[in-house]
mmCIF file with all atom_site columns, C-alpha atoms in Angstrom:
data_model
loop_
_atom_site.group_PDB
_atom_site.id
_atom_site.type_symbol
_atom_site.label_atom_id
_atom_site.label_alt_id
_atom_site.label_comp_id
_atom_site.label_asym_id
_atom_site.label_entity_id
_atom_site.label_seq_id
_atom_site.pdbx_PDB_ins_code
_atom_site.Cartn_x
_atom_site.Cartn_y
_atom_site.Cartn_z
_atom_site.occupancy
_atom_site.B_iso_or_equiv
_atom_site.pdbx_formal_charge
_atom_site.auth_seq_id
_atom_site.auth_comp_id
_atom_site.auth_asym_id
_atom_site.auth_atom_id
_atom_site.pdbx_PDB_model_num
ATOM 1   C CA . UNK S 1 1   ? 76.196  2.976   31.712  1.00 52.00 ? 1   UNK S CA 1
ATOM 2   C CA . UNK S 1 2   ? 73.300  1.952   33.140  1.00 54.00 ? 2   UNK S CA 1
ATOM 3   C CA . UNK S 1 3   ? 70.658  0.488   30.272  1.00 54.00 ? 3   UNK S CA 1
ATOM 4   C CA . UNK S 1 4   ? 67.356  1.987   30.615  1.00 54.00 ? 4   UNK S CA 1
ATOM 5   C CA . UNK S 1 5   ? 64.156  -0.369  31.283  1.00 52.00 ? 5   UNK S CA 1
ATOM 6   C CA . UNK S 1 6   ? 61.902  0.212   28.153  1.00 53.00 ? 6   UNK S CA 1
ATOM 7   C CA . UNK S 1 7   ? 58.662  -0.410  29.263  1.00 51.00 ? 7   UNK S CA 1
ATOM 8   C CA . UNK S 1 8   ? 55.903  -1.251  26.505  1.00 50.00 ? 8   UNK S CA 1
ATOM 9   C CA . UNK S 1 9   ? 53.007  1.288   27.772  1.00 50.00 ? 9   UNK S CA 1
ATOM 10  C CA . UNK S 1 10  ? 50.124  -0.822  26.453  1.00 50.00 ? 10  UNK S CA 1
ATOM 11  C CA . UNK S 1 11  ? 46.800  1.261   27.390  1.00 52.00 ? 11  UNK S CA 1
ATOM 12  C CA . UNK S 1 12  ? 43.714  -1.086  28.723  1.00 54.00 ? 12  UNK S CA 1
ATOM 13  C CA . UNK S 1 13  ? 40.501  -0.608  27.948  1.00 55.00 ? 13  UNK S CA 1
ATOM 14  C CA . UNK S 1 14  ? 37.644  -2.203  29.956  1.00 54.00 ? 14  UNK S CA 1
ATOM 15  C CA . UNK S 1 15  ? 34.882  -4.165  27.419  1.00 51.00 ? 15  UNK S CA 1
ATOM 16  C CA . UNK S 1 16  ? 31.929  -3.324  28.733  1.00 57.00 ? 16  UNK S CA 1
ATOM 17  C CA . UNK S 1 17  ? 29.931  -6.255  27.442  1.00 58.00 ? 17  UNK S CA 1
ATOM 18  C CA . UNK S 1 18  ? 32.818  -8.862  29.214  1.00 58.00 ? 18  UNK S CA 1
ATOM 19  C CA . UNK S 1 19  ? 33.905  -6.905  31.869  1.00 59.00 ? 19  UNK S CA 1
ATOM 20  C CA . UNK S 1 20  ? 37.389  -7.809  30.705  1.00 62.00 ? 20  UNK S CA 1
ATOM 21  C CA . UNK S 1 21  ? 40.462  -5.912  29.748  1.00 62.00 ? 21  UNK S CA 1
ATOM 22  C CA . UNK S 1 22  ? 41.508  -5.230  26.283  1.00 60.00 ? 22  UNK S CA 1
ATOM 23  C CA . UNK S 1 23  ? 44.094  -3.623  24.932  1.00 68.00 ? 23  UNK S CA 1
ATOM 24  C CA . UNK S 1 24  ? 43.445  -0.813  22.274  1.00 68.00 ? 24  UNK S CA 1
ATOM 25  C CA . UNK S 1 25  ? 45.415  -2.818  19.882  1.00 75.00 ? 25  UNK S CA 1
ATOM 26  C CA . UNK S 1 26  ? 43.216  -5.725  20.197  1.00 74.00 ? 26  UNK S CA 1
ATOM 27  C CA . UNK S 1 27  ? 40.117  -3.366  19.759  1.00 71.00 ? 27  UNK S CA 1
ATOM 28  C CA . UNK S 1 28  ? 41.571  -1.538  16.778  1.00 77.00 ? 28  UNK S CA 1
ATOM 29  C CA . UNK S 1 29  ? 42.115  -5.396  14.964  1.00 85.00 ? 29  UNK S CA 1
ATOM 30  C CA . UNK S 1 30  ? 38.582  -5.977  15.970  1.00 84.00 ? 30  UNK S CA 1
ATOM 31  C CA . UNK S 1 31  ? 37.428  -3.126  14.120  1.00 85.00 ? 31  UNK S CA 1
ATOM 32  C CA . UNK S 1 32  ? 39.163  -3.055  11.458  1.00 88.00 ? 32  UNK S CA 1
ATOM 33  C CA . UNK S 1 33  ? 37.762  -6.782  11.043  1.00 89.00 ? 33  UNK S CA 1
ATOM 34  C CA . UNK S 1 34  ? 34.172  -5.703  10.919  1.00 89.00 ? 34  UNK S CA 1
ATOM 35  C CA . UNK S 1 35  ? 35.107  -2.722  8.620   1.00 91.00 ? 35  UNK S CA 1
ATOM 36  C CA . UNK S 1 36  ? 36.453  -5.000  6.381   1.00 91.00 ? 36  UNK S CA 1
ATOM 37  C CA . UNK S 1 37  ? 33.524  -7.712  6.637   1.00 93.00 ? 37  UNK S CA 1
ATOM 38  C CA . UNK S 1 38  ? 30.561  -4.440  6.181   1.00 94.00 ? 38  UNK S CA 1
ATOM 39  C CA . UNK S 1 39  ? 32.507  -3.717  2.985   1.00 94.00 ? 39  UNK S CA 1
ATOM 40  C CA . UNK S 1 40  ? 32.816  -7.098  1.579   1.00 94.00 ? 40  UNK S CA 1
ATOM 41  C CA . UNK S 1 41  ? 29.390  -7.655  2.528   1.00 95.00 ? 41  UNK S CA 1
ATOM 42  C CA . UNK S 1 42  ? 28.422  -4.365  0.992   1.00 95.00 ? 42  UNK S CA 1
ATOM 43  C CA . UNK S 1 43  ? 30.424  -5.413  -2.262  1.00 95.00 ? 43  UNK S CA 1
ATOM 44  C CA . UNK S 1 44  ? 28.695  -8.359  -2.469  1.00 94.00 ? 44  UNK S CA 1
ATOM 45  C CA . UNK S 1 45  ? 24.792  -7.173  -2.173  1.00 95.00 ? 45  UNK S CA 1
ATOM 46  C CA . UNK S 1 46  ? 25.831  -4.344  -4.651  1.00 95.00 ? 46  UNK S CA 1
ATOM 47  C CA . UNK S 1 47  ? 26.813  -7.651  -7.180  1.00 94.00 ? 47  UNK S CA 1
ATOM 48  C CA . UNK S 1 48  ? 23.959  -9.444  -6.514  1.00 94.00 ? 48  UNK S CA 1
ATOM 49  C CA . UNK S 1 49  ? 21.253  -6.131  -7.192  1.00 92.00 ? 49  UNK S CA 1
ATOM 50  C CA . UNK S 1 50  ? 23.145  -5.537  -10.354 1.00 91.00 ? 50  UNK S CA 1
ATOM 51  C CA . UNK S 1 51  ? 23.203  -9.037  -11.368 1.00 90.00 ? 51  UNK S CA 1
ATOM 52  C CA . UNK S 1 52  ? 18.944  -9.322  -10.703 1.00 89.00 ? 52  UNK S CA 1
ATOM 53  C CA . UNK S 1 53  ? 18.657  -5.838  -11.872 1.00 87.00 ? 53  UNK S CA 1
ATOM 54  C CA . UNK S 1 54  ? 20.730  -6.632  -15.962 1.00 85.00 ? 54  UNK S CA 1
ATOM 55  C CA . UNK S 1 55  ? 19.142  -9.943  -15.475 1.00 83.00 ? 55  UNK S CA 1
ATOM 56  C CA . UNK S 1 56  ? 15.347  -8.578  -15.341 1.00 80.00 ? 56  UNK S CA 1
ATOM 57  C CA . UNK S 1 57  ? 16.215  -5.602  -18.271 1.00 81.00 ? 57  UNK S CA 1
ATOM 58  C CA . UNK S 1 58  ? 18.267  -8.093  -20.164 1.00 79.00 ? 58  UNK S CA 1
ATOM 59  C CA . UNK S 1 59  ? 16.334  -11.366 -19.838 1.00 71.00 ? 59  UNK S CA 1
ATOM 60  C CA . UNK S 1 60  ? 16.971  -12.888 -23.355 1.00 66.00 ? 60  UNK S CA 1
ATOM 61  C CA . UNK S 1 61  ? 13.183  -12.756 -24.107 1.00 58.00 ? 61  UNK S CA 1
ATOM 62  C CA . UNK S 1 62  ? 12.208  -10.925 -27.298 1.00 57.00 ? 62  UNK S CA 1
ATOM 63  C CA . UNK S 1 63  ? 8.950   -9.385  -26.727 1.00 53.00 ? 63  UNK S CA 1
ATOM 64  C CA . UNK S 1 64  ? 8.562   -9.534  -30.620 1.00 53.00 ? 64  UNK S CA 1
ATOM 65  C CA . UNK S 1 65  ? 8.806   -13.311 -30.675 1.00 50.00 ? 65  UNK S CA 1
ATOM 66  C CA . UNK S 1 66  ? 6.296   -15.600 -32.373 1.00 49.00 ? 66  UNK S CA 1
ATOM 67  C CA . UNK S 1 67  ? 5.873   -19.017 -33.249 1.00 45.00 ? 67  UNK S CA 1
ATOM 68  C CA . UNK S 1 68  ? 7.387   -19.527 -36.704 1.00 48.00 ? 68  UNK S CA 1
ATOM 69  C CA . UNK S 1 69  ? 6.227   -22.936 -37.660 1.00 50.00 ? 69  UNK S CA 1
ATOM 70  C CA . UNK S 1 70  ? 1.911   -22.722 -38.223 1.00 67.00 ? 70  UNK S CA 1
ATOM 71  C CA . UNK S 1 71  ? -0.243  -24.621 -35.864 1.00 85.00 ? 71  UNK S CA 1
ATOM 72  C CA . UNK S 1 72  ? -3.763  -24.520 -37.261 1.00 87.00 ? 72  UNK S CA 1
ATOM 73  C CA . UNK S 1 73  ? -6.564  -25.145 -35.138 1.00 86.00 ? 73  UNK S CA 1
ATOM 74  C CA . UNK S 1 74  ? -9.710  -26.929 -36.621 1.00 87.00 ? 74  UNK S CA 1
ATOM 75  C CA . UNK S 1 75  ? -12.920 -24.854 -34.829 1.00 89.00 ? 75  UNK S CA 1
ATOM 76  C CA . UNK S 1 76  ? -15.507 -26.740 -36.518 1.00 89.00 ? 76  UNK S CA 1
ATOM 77  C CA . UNK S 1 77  ? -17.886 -25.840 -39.290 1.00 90.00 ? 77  UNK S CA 1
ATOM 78  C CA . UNK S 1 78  ? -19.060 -23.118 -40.145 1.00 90.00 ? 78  UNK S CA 1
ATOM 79  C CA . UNK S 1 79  ? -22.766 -24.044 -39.775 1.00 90.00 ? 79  UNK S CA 1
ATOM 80  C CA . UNK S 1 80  ? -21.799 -24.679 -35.530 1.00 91.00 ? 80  UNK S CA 1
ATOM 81  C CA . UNK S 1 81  ? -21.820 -20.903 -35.097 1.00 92.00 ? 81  UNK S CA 1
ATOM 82  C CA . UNK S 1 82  ? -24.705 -18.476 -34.726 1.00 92.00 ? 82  UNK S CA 1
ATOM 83  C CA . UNK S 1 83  ? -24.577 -14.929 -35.664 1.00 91.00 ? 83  UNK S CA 1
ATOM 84  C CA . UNK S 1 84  ? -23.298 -12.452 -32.518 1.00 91.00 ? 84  UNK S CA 1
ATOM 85  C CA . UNK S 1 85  ? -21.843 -15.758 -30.535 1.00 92.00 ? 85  UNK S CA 1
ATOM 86  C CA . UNK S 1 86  ? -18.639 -16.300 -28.764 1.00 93.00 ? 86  UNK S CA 1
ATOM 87  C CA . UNK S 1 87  ? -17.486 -19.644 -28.580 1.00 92.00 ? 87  UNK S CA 1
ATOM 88  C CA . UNK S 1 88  ? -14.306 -20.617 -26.028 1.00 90.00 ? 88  UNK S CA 1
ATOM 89  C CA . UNK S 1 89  ? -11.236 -22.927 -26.853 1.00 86.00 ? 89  UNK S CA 1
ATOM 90  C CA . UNK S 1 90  ? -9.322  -23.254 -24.017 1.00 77.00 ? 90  UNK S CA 1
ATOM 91  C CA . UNK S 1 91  ? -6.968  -25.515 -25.372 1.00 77.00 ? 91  UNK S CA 1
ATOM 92  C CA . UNK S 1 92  ? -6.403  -23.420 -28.549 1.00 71.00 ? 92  UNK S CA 1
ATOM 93  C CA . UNK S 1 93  ? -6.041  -20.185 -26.281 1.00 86.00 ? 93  UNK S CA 1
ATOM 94  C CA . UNK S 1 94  ? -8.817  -18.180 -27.984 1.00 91.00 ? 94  UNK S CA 1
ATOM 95  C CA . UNK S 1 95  ? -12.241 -17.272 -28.251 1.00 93.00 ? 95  UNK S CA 1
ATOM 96  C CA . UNK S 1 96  ? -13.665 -17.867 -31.757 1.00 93.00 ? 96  UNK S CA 1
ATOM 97  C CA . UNK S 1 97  ? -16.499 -15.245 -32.142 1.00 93.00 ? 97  UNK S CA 1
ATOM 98  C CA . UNK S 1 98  ? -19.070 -15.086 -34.952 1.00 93.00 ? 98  UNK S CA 1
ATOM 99  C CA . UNK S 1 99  ? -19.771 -11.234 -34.857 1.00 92.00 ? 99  UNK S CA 1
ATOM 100 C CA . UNK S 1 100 ? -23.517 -9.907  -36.225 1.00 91.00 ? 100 UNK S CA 1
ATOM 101 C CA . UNK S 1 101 ? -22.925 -9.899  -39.874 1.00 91.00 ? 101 UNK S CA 1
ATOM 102 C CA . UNK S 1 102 ? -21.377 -13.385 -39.669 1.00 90.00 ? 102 UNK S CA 1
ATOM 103 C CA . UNK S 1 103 ? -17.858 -13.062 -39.897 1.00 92.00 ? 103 UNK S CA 1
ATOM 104 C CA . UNK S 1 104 ? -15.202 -14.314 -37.694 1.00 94.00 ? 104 UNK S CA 1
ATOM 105 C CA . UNK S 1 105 ? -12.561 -13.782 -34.925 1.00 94.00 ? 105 UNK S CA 1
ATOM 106 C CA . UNK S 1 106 ? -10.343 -15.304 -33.400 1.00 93.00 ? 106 UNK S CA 1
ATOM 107 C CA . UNK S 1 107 ? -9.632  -13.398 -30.053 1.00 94.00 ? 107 UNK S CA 1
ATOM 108 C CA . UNK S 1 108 ? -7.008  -14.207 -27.845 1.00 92.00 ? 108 UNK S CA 1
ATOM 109 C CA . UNK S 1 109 ? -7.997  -15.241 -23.802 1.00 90.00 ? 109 UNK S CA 1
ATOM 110 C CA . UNK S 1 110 ? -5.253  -12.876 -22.154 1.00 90.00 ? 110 UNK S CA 1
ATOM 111 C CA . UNK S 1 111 ? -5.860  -9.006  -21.216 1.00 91.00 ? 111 UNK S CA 1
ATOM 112 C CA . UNK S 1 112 ? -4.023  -6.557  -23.165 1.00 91.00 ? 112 UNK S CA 1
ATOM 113 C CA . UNK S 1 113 ? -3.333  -4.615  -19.344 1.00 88.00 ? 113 UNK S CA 1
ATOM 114 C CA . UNK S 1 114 ? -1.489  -7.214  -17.183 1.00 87.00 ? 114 UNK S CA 1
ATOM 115 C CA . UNK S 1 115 ? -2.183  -10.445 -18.926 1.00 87.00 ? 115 UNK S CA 1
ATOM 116 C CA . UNK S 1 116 ? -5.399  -11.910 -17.159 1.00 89.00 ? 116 UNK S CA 1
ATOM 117 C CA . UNK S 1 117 ? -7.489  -14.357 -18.482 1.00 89.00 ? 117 UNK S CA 1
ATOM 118 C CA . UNK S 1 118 ? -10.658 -12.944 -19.535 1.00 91.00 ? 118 UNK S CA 1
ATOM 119 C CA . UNK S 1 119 ? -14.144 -14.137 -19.407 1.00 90.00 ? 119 UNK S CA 1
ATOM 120 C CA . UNK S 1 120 ? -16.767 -14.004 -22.136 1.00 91.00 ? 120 UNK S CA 1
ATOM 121 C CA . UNK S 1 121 ? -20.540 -12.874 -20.354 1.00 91.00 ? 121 UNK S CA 1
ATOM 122 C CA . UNK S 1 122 ? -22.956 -13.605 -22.583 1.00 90.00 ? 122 UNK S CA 1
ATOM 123 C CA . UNK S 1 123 ? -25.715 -11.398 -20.354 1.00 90.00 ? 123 UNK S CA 1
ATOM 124 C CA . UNK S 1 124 ? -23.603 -8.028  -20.651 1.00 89.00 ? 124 UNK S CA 1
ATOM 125 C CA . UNK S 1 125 ? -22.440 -9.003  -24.312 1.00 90.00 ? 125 UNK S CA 1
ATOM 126 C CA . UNK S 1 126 ? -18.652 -8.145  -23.713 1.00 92.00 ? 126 UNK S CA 1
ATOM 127 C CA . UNK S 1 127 ? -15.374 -9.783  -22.255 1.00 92.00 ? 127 UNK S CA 1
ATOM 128 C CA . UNK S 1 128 ? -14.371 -8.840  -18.897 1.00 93.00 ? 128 UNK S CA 1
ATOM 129 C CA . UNK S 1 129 ? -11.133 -9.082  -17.117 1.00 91.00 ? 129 UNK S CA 1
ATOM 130 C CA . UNK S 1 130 ? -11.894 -10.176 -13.501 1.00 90.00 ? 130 UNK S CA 1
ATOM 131 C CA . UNK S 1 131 ? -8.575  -8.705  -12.460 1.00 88.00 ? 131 UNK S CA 1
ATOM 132 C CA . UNK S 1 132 ? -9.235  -4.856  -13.061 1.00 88.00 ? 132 UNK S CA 1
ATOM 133 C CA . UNK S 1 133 ? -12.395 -4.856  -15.104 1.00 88.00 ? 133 UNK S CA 1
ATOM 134 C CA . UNK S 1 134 ? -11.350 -4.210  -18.200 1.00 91.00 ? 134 UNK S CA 1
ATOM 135 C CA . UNK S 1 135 ? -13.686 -4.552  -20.960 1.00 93.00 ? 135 UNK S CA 1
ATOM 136 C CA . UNK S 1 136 ? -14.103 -5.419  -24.661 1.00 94.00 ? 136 UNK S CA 1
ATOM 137 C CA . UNK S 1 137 ? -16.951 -6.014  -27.185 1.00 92.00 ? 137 UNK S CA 1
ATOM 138 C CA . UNK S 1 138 ? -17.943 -9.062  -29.362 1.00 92.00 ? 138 UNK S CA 1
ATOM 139 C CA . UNK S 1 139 ? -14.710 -7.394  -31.795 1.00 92.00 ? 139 UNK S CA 1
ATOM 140 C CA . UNK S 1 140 ? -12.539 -7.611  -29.053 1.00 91.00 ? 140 UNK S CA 1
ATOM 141 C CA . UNK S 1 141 ? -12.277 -3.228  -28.933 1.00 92.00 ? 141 UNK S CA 1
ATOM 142 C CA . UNK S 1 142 ? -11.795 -1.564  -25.460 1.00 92.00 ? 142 UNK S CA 1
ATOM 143 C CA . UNK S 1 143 ? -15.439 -1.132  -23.703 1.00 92.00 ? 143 UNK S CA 1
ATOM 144 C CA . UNK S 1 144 ? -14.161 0.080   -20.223 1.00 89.00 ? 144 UNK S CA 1
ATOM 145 C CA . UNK S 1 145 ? -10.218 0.524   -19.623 1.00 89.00 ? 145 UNK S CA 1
ATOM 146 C CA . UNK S 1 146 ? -7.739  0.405   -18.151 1.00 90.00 ? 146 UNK S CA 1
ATOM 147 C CA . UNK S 1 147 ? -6.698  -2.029  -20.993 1.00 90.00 ? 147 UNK S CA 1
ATOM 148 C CA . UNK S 1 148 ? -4.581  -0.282  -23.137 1.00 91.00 ? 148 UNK S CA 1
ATOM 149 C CA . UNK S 1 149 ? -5.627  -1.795  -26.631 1.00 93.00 ? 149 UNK S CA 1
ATOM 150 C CA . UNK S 1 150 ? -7.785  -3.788  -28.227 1.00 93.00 ? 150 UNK S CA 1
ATOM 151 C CA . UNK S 1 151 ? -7.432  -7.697  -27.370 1.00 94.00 ? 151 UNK S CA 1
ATOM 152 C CA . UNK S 1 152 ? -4.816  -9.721  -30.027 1.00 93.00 ? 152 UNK S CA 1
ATOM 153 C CA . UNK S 1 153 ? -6.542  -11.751 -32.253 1.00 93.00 ? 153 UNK S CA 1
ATOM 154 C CA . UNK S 1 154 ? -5.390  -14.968 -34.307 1.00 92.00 ? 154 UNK S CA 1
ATOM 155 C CA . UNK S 1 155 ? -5.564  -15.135 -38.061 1.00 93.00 ? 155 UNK S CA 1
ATOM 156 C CA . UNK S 1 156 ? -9.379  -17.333 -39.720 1.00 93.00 ? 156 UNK S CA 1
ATOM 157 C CA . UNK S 1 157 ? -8.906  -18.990 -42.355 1.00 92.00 ? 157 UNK S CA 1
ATOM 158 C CA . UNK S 1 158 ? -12.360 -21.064 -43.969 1.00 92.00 ? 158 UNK S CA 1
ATOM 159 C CA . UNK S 1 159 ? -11.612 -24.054 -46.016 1.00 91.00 ? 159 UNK S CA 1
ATOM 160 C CA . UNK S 1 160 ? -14.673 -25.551 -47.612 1.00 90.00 ? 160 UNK S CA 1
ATOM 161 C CA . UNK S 1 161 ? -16.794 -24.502 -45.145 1.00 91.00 ? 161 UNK S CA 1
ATOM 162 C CA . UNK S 1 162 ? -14.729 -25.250 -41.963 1.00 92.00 ? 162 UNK S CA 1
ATOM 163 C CA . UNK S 1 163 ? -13.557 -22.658 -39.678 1.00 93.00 ? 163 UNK S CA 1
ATOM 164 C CA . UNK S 1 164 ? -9.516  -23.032 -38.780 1.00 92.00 ? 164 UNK S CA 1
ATOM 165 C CA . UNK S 1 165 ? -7.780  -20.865 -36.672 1.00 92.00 ? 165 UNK S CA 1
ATOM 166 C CA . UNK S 1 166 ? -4.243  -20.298 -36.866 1.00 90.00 ? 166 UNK S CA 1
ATOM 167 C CA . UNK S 1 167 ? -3.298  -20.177 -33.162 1.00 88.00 ? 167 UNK S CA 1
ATOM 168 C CA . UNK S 1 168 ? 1.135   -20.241 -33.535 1.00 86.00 ? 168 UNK S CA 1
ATOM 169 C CA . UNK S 1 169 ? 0.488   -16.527 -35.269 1.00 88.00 ? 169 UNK S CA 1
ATOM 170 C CA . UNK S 1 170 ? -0.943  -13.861 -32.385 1.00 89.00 ? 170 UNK S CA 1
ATOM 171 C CA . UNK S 1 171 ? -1.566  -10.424 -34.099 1.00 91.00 ? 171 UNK S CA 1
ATOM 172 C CA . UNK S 1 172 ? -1.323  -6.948  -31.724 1.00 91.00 ? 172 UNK S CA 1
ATOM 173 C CA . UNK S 1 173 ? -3.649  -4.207  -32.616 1.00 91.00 ? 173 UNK S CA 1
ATOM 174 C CA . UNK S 1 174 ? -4.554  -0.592  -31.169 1.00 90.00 ? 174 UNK S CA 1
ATOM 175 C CA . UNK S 1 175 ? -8.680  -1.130  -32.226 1.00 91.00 ? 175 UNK S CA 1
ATOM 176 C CA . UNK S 1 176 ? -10.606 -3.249  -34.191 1.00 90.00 ? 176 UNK S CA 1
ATOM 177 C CA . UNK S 1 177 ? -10.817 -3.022  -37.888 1.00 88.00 ? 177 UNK S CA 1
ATOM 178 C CA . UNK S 1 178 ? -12.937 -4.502  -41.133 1.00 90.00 ? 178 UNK S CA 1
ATOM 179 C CA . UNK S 1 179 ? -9.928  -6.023  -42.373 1.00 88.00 ? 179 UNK S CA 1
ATOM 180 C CA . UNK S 1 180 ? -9.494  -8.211  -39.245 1.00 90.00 ? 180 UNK S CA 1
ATOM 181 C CA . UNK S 1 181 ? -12.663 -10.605 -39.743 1.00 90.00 ? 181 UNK S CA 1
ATOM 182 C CA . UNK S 1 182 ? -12.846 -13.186 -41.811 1.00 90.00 ? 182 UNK S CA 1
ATOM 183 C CA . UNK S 1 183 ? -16.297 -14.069 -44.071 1.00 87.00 ? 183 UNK S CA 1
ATOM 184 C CA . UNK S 1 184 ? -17.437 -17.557 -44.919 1.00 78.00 ? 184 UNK S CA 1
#
């Protein structure tokens, strides 16, 4: 019996970018390669959105968080402040404002749209928000949107005649009311 020569029919394929031959085996390991390498890559970008994506919804913050301990700001006295003034303190984060039948605000320096710091013009009478021009009044209410609400305020306290603001508690509010201001 004569054995029969088995001869391994390998097809060749010419790469076009080598100008060499390849088997279809070889090309078929090379694909399979980058299949494998799109998914994993695929996998992973898919991780890394979710993780970003829980990360931003989920971000430990609690938008209802407030200072707990009371950190009471000395303005001055009472006597310092004209009627229908507005008087900035930077470092305390507010405006102190001594509306037109002398009572007081406290009004806090950040937009109620995206957070700008506002500026107090004494010529137009109001608070503006250089960012989208938002504006309020002396009482901190809405003039001009698109601010949503009225600006925060902090709680006034007067102690024997000395104005203290009580800048660890910020207050939210929809418009300004009576019960807001404080009288000396």
């Amino acid at each position: 019996m004569k054995k029969k020569k088995q001869n391994k029919k390998v097809t060749l394929r010419k790469d076009k970018e080598t100008d060499s031959v390849v088997s279809i085996s070889e090309l078929e390991n090379r694909r399979m390669f980058l299949k494998k390498l799109w998914k994993g890559l695929g996998i992973f970008a898919s991780v890394e959105f979710a993780a970003v994506f829980f990360g931003f919804l989920f971000s430990g913050k609690d938008d209802n968080e407030q200072i707990t301990s009371k950190q009471i700001f000395d303005a001055g006295s009472v006597n310092l402040f004209q009627p229908n003034t507005v008087t900035a303190f930077r470092g305390g984060r507010f405006y102190l404002a001594r509306l037109e039948d002398g009572g007081f605000m406290a009004l806090s320096l950040r937009c109620t749209h995206l957070g700008c710091s506002i500026n107090w013009e004494e010529n137009k009478k109001s608070f503006v928000c250089p960012c989208h021009s938002s504006s309020f009044g002396i009482d901190g209410d809405v003039l001009n949107p698109p601010a949503p609400k009225a600006l925060d305020y902090f709680p006034v306290k007067i102690e024997n005649g000395i104005v203290k603001v009580d800048v660890g508690t910020k207050l939210t509010r929809n418009r300004f009311n009576k019960s807001q201001v404080e009288y000396a």
